[in-house]
Short mmCIF file of C-alpha atoms and ligand atoms in Angstrom, two decimals:
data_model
loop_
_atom_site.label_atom_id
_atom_site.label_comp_id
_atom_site.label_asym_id
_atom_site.label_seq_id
_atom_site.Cartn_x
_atom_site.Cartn_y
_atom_site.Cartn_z
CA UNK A 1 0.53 -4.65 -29.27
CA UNK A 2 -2.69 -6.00 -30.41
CA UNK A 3 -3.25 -9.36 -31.13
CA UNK A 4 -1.12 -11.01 -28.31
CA UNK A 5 -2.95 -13.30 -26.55
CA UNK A 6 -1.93 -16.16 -23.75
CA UNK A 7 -5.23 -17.91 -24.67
CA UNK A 8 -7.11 -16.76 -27.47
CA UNK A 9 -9.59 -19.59 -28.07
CA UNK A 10 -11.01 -18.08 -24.52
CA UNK A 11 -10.04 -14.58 -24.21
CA UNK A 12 -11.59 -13.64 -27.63
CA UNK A 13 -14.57 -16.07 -27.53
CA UNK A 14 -17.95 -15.07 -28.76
CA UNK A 15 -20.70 -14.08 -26.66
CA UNK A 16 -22.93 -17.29 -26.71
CA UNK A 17 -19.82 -19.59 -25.84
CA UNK A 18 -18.95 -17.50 -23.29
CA UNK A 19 -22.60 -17.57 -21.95
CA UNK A 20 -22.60 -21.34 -22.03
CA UNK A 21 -18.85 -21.77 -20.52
CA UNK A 22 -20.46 -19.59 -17.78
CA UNK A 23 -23.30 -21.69 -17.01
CA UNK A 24 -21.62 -24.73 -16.74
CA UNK A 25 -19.01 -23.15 -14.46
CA UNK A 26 -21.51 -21.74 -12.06
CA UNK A 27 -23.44 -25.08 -12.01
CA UNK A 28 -20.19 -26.73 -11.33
CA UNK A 29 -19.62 -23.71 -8.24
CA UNK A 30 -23.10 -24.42 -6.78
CA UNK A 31 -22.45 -28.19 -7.14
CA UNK A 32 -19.73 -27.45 -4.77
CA UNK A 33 -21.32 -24.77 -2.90
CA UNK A 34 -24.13 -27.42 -2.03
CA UNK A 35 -21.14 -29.80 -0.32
CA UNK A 36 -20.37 -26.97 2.52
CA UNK A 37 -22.88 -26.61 5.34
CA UNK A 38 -23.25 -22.38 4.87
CA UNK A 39 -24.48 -22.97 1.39
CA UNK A 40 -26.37 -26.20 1.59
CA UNK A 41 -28.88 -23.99 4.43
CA UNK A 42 -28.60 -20.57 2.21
CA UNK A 43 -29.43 -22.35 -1.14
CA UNK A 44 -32.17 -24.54 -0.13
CA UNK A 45 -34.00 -21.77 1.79
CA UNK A 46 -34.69 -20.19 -1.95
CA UNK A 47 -35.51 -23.71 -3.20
CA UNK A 48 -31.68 -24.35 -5.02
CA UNK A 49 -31.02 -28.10 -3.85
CA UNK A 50 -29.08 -29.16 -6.87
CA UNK A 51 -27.17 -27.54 -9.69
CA UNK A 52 -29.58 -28.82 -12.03
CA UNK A 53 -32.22 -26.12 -10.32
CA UNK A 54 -30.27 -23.40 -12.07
CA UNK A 55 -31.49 -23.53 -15.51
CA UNK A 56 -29.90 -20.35 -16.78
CA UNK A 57 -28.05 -17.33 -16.23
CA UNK A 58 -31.58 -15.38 -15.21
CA UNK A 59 -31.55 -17.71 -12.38
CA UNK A 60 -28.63 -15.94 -10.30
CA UNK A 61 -30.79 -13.33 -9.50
CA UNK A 62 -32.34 -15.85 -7.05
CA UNK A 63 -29.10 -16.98 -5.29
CA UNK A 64 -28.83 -14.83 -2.05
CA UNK A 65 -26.11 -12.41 -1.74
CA UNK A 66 -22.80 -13.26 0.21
CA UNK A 67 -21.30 -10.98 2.68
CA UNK A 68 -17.52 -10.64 4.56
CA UNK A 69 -19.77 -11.41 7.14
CA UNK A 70 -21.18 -14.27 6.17
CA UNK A 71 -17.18 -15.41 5.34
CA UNK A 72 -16.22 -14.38 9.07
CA UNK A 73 -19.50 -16.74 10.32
CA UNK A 74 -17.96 -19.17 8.58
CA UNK A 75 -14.65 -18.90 9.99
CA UNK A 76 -12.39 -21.42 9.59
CA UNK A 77 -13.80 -24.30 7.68
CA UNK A 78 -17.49 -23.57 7.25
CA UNK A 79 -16.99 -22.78 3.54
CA UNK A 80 -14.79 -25.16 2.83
CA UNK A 81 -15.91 -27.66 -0.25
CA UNK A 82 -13.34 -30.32 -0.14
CA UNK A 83 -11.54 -32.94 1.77
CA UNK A 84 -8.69 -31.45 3.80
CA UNK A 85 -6.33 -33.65 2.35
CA UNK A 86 -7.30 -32.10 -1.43
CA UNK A 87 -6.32 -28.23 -0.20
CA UNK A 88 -2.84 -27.19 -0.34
CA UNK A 89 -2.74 -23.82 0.38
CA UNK A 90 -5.09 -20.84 1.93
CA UNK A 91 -4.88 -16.94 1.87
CA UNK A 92 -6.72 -14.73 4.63
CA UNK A 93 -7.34 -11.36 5.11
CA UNK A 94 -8.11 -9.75 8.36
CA UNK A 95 -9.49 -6.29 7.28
CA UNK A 96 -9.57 -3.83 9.97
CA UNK A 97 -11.77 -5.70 12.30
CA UNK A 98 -11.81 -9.11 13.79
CA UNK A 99 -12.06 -12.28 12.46
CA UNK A 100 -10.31 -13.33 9.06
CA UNK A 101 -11.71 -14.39 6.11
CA UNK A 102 -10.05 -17.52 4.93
CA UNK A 103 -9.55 -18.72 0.85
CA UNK A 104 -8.72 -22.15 0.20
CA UNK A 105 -7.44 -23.68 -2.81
CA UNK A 106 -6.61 -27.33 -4.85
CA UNK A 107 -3.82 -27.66 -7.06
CA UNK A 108 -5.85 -27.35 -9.62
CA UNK A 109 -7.70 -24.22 -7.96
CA UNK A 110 -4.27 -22.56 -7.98
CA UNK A 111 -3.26 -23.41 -11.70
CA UNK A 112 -6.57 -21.66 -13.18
CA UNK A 113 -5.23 -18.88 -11.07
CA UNK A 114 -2.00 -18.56 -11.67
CA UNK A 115 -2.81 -18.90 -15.88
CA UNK A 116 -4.82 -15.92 -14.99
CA UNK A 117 -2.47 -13.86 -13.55
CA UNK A 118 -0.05 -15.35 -16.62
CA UNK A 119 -3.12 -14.02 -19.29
CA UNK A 120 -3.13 -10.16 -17.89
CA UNK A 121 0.76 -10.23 -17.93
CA UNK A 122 0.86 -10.96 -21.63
CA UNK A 123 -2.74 -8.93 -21.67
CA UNK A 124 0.14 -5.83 -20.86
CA UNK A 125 2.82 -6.68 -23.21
CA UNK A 126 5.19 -8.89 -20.29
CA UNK A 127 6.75 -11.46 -21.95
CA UNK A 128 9.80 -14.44 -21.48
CA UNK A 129 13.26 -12.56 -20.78
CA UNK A 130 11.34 -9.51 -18.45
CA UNK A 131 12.72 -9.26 -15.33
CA UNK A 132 10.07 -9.33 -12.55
CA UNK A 133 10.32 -7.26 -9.12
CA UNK A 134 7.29 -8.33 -6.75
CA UNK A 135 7.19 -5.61 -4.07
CA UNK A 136 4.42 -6.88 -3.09
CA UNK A 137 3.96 -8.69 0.19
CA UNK A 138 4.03 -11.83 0.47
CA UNK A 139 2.21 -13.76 2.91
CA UNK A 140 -1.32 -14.35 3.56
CA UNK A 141 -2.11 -11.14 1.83
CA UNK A 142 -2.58 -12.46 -2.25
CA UNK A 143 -0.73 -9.53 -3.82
CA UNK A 144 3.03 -11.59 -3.72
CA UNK A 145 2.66 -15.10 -4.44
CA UNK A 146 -0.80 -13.97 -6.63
CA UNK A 147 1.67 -13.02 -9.78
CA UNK A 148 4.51 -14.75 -8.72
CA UNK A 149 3.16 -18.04 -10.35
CA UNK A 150 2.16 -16.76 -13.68
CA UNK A 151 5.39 -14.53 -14.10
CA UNK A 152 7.31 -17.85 -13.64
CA UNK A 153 4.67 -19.40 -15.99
CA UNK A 154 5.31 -17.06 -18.48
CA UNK A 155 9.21 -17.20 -18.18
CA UNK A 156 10.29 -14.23 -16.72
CA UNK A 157 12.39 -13.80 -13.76
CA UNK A 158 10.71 -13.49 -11.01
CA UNK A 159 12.84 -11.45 -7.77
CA UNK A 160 10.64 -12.53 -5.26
CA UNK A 161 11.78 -9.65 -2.65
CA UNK A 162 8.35 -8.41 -1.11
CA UNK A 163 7.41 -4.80 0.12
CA UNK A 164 9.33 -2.59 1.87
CA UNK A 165 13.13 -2.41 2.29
CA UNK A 166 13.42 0.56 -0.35
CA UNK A 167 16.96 0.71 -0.60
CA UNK A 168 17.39 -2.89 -0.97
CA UNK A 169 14.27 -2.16 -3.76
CA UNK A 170 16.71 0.08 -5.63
CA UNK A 171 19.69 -2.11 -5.77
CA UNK A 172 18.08 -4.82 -6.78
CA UNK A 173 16.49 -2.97 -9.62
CA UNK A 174 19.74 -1.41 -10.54
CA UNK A 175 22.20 -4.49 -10.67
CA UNK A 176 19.64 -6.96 -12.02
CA UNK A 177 18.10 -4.51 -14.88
CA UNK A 178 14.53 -5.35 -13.51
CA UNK A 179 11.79 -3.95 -16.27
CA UNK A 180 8.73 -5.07 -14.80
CA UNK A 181 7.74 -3.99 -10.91
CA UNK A 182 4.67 -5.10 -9.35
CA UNK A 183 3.72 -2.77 -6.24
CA UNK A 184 1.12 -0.29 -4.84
CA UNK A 185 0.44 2.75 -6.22
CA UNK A 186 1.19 5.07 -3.59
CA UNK A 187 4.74 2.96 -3.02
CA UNK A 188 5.82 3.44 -6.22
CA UNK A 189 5.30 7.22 -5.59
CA UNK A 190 7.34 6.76 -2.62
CA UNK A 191 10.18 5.14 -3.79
CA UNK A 192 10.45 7.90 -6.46
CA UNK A 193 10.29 10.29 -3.71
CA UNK A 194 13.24 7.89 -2.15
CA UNK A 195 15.78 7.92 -5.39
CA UNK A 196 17.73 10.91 -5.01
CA UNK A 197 18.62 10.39 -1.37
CA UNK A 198 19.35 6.94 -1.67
CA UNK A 199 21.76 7.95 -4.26
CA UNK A 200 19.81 6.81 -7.75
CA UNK A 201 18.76 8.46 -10.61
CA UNK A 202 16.50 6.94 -13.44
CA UNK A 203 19.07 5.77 -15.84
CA UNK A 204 20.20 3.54 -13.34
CA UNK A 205 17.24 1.77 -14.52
CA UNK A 206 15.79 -0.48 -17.28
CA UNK A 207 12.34 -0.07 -15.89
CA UNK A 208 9.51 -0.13 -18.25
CA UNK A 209 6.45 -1.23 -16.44
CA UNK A 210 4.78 -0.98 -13.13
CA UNK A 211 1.65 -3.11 -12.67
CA UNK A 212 -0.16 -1.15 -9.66
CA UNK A 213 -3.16 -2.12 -7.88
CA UNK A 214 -4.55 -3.36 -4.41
CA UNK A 215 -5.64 -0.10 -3.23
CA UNK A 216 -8.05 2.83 -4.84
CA UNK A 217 -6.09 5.16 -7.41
CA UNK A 218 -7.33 7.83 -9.49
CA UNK A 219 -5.90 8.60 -13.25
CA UNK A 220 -4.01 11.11 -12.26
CA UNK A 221 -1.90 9.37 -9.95
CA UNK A 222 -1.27 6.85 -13.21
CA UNK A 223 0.20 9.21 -14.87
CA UNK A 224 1.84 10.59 -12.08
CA UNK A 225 3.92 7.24 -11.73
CA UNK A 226 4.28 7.03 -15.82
CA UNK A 227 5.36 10.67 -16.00
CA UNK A 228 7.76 10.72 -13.20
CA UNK A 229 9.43 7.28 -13.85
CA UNK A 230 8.96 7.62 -17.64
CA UNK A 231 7.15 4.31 -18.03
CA UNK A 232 3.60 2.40 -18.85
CA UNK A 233 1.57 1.63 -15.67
CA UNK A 234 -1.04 -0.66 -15.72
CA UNK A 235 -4.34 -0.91 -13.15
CA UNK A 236 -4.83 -4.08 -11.46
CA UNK A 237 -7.84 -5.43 -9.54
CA UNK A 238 -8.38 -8.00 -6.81
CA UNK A 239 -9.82 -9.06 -3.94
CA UNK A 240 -8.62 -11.63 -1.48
CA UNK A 241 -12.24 -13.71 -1.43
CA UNK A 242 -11.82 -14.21 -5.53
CA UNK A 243 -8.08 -15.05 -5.36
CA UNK A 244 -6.37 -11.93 -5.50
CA UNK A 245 -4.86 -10.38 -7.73
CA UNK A 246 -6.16 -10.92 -11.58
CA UNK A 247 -9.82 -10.26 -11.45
CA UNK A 248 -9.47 -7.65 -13.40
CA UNK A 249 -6.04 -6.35 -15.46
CA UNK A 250 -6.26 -3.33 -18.00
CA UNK A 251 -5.05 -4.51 -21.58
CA UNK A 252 -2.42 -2.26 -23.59
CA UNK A 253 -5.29 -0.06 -24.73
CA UNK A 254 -5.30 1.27 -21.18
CA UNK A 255 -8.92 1.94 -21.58
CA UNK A 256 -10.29 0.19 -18.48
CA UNK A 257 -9.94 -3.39 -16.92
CA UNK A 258 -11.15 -7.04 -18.29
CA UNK A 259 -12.98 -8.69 -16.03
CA UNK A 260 -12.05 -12.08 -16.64
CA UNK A 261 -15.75 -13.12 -17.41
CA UNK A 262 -14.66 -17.00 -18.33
CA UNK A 263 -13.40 -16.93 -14.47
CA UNK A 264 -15.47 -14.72 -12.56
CA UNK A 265 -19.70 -13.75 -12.80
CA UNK A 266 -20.24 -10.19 -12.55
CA UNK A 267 -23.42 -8.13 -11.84
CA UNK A 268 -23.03 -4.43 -10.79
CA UNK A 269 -26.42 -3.15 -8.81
CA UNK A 270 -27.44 0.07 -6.41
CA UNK A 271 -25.71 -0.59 -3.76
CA UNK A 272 -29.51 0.56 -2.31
CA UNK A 273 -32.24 -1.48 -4.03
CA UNK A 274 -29.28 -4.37 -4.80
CA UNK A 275 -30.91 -3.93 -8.68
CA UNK A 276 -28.60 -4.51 -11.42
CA UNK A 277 -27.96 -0.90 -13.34
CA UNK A 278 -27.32 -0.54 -16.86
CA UNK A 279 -23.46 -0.59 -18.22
CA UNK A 280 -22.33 2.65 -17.81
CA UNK A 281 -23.70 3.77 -14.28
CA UNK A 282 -21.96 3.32 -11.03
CA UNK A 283 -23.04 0.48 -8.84
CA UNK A 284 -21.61 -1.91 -6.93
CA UNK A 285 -19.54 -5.09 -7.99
CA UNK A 286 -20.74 -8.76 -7.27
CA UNK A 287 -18.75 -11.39 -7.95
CA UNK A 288 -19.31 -15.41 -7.88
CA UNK A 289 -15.64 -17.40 -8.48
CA UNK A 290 -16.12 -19.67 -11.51
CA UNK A 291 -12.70 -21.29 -11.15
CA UNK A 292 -12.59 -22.69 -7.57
CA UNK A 293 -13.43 -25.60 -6.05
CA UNK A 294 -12.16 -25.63 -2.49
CA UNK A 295 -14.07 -22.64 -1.40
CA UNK A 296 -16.95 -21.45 -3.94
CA UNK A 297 -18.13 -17.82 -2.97
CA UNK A 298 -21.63 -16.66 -5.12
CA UNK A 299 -22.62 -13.29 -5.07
CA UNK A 300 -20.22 -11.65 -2.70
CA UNK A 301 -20.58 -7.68 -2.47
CA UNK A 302 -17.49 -6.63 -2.91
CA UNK A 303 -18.32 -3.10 -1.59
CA UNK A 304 -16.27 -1.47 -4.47
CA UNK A 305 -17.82 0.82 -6.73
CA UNK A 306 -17.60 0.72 -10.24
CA UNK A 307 -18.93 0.41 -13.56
CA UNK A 308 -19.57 -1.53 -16.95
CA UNK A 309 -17.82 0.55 -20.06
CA UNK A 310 -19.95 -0.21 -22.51
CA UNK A 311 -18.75 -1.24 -26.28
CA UNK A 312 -16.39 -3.60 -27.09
CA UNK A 313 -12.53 -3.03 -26.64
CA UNK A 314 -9.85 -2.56 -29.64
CA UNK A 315 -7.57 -5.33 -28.00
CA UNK A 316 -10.20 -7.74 -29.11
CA UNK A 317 -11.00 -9.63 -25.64
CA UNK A 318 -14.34 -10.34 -25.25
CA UNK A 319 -14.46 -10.17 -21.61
CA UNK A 320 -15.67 -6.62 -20.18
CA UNK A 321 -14.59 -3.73 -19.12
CA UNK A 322 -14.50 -2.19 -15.57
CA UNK A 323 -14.07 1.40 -14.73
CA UNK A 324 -11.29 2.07 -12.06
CA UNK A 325 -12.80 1.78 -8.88
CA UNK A 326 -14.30 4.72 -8.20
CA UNK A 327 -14.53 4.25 -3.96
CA UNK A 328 -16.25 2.37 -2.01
CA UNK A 329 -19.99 2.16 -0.32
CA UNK A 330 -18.10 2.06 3.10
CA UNK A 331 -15.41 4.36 2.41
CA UNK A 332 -18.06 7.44 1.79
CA UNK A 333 -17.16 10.47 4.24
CA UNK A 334 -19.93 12.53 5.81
CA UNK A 335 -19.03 16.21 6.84
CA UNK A 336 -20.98 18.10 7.87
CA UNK A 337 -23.92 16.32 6.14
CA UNK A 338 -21.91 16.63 2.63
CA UNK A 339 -21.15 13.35 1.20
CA UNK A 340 -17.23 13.49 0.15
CA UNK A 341 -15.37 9.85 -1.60
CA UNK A 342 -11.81 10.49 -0.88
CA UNK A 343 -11.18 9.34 -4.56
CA UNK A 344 -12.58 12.98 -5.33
CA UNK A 345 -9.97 14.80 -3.28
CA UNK A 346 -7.31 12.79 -4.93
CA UNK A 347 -8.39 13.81 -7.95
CA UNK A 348 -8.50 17.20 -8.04
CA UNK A 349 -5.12 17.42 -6.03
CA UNK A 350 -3.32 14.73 -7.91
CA UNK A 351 -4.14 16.92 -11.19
CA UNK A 352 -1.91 20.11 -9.72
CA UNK A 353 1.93 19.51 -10.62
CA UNK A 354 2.59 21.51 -7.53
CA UNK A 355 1.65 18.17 -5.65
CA UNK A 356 4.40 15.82 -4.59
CA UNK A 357 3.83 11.92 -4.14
CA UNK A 358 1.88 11.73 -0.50
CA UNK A 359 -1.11 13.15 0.51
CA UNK A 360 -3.28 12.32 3.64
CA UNK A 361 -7.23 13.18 4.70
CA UNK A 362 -8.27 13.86 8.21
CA UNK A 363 -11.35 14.47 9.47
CA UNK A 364 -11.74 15.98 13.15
CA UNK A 365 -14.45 17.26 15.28
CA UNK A 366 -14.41 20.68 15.99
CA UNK A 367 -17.04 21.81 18.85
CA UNK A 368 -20.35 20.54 16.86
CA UNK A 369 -18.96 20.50 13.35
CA UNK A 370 -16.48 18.60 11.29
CA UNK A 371 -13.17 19.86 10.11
CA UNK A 372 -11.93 18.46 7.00
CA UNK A 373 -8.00 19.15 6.89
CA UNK A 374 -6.07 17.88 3.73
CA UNK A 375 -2.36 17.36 4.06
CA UNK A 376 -0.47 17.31 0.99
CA UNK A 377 3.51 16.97 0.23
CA UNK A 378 4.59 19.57 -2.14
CA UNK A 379 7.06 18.87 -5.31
CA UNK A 380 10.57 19.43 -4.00
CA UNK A 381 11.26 22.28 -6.25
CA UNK A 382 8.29 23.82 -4.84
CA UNK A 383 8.35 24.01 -1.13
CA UNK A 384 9.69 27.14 -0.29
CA UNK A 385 10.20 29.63 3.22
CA UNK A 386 8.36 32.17 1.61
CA UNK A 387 4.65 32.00 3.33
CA UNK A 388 3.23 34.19 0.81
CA UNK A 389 3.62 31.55 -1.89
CA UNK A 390 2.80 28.60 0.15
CA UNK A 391 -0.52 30.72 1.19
CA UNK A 392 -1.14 31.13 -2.71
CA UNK A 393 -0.71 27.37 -3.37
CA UNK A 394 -3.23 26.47 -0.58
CA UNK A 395 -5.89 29.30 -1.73
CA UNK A 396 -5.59 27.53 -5.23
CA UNK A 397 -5.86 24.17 -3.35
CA UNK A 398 -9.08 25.12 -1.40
CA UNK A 399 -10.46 26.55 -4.07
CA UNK A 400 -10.29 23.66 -6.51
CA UNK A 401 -11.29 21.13 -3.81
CA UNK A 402 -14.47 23.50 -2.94
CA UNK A 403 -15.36 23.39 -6.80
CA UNK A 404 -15.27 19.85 -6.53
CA UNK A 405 -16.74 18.75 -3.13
CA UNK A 406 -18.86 22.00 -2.25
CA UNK A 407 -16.82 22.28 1.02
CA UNK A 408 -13.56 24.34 1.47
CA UNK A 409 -10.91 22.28 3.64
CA UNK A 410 -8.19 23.13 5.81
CA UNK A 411 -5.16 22.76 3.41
CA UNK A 412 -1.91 22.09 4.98
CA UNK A 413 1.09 21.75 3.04
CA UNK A 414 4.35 19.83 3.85
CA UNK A 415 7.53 18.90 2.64
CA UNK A 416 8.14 15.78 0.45
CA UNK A 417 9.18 12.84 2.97
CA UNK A 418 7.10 14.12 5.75
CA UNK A 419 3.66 11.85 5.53
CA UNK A 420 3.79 8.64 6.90
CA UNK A 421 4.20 5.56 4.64
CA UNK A 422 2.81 2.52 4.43
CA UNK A 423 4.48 -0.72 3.26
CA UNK A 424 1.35 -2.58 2.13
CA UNK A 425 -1.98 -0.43 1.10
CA UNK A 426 -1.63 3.04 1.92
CA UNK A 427 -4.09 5.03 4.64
CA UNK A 428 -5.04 8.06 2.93
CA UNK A 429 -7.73 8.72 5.53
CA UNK A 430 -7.74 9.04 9.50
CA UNK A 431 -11.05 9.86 10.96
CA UNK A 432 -10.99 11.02 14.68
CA UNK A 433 -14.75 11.50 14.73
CA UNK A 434 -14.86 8.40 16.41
CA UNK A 435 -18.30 7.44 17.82
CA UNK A 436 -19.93 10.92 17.71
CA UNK A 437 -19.82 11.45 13.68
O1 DLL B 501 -5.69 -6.26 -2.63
C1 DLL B 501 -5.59 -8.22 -4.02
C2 DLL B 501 -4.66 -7.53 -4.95
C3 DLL B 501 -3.30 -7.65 -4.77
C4 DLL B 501 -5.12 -6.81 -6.04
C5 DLL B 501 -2.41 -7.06 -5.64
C6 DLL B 501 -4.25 -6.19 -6.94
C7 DLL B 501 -2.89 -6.32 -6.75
P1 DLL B 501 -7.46 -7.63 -0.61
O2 DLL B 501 -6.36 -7.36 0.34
O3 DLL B 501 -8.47 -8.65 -0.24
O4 DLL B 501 -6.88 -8.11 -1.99
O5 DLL B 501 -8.17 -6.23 -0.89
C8 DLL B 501 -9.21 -6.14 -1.83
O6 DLL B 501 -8.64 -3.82 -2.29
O7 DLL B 501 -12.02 -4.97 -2.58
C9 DLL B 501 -10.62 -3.08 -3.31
O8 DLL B 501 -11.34 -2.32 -2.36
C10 DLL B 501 -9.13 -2.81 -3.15
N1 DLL B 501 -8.44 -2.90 -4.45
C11 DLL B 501 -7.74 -3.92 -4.97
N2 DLL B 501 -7.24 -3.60 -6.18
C12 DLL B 501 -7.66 -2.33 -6.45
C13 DLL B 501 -7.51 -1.43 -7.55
C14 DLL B 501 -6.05 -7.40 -2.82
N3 DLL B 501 -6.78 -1.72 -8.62
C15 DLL B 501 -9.70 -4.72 -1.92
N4 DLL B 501 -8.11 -0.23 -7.46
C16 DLL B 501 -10.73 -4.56 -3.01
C17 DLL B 501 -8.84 0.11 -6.36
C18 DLL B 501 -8.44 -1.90 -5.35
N5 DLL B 501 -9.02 -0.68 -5.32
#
């Protein structure tokens, strides 16, 4: 539906206001940046003492990057850029290693959020009467209480009920005619995979939308969850150190996701050189928060790859596009000296309707080389006893993947329900390499 805006004074903007709101938001952010020790040492080393020193948008390139390190150092009130008494709530996230990185916020911090979150629901057509299931966890992790706000904001009921519990996710869906879901991708596969034996079938159901996000996903897993549940899904893009959720929300077009320029500064560069690339090519993201005061973050590498699509896009918001994320610089597997992203292998499986709902990617080391083995859950109409047409399926399977990643994997095929599950983001890849890869 075109033309439905939450705020369309900002989201369709022209590109000169836009540049000036920007400026005097990021003067604003270094104004606070300059109250928290970390940022008063980084900024002044490259001669930035006031917010005044930033003249114009040219001048970011000057501001040194920030790093989940740099948040970890910082660990826990380092980056903080308010009186204690102002914050009223923080997020963290702990990553795989160590020390968290911890997001504070004002009242007011959390309002600009949560009329983001409240702009990409009506961005997707979500309006006052949908009923709102947030499988998402709640917690320190952003993903729950991240939409929860603007779904209230925007008046529709909000069933607060968190991940996991699938059966409980099914009767709730059933007896209160829920038409919105907010979850992970590879959950919402799951609970499809779940509906038959928990004794549903899809006209149980009002459902019409599933916002997915919070983990990598190819197209073909989109459609996967639209085909199989016979709705709209909708990509979703976040990151703990910007907020969460609501950094960037596709639009009905479906045609990529709006970065929220007002709210967020983006550069995308070679992840190498750290030199910004021209829209179109694959770089990494950098974002610096516009909207927050109790902890201002400028330049942070996200480590997620991505790019600008150029042109404008038919919904009329002027904010820019961003391709799904395409992998990212730390999630790159060497075998073998062959550089595989696991978003490939998704891809090309994801695109066989043989496939079922879970797939997994392990890397071992055999004697001196790697071994790639991809384990896949097959439809349930598929999996048979008969070994010569499981042995066809994986030829098929090997050879796709090997036109694809120039390596031929060990395939091994399974029945549906037989991968392990997550309840939050999904672990699509185990590496046993450990030290030695
Ligand atoms: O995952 C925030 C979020 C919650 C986003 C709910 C969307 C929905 P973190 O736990 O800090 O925050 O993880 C952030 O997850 O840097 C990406 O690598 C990945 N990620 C998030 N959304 C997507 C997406 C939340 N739509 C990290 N596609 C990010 C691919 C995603 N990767």
């Amino acid at each position: 539906m075109i033309g439905l805006y939450h705020d369309r004074e900002i989201e369709t903007m022209d590109k000169e206001a836009l540049s000036a709101l920007q400026l005097l938001r990021y003067k604003k952010t270094v104004a606070d940046a300059l109250k928290t020790p970390f940022y008063k040492k980084r900024l002044s080393n490259v001669g930035l003492e006031s917010a005044e020193d930033l003249r114009s948008l040219a001048d970011i390139k000057n501001i040194p990057f920030t790093t989940k390190e740099d948040l970890r150092e910082a660990y826990p009130f380092g980056l903080m850029a308010v009186d204690k008494e102002e914050v009223v709530r923080m997020h963290a996230s702990s990553g795989t290693t160590g020390t968290p990185t911890v997001i504070y916020q004002t009242q007011r911090d959390l309002d600009r959020w949560t009329d983001l979150t409240t702009r990409s629901l009506v961005s997707v057509g979500c309006h006052k009467g949908d009923i709102f299931q947030n499988m998402m966890t709640y917690g320190l992790f952003t993903g729950g209480m991240g939409l929860h706000y603007g779904a209230e904001k925007l008046g529709m009921m909000v069933i607060p009920v968190s991940s996991g519990n699938t059966k409980r996710q099914f009767q709730l869906m059933k007896d209160f005619g829920t038409t919105v879901v907010h979850a992970t991708p590879s959950y919402m596969l799951y609970l499809y995979s779940k509906m038959e034996e928990f004794g549903y079938k899809l006209s149980d159901f009002k459902l019409k939308k599933a916002l997915v996000g919070a983990e990598p996903h190819s197209e073909e897993i989109r459609k996967k969850i639209e085909n199989l549940f016979g709705i709209d899904a909708y990509n979703s893009y976040g990151l703990s150190e910007m907020n969460g959720p609501s950094v960037a929300f596709e639009c009905d077009q479906k045609s990529g996701m709006h970065l929220w320029e007002d709210s967020y500064y983006m550069e995308i560069v070679n992840e190498k050189t750290l030199e910004e690339v021209p829209d179109g090519e694959t770089g990494e993201l950098i974002l610096s928060i516009l909207i927050r005061t109790a902890t201002p973050i400028l330049r942070y590498r996200t480590r997620d790859l991505t790019s600008i699509i150029p042109g404008p896009c038919s919904c009329g918001r002027i904010s820019r596009r961003i391709s799904r994320i395409k992998g990212r610089t730390d999630d790159m597997l060497i075998i073998n000296g062959v550089n595989v992203f696991p978003s490939q292998i998704e891809e090309v499986i994801m695109k066989m309707p043989e496939i079922g709902t879970n797939y997994r990617i392990v890397v071992k080391k055999n004697g001196l080389l790697d071994k790639l083995i991809v384990q896949t859950e097959v439809g349930p109409s598929i999996f048979s006893d008969d070994a010569r047409d499981m042995n066809a399926l994986k030829r098929r399977i090997i050879d796709n993947l090997r036109a694809s990643i120039t390596i031929s994997p060990v395939v091994e095929l399974h029945e549906p329900g037989v991968l392990p599950v997550q309840e939050g983001k999904a672990i699509r890849v185990v590496d046993e390499r450990g030290e030695s890869k």
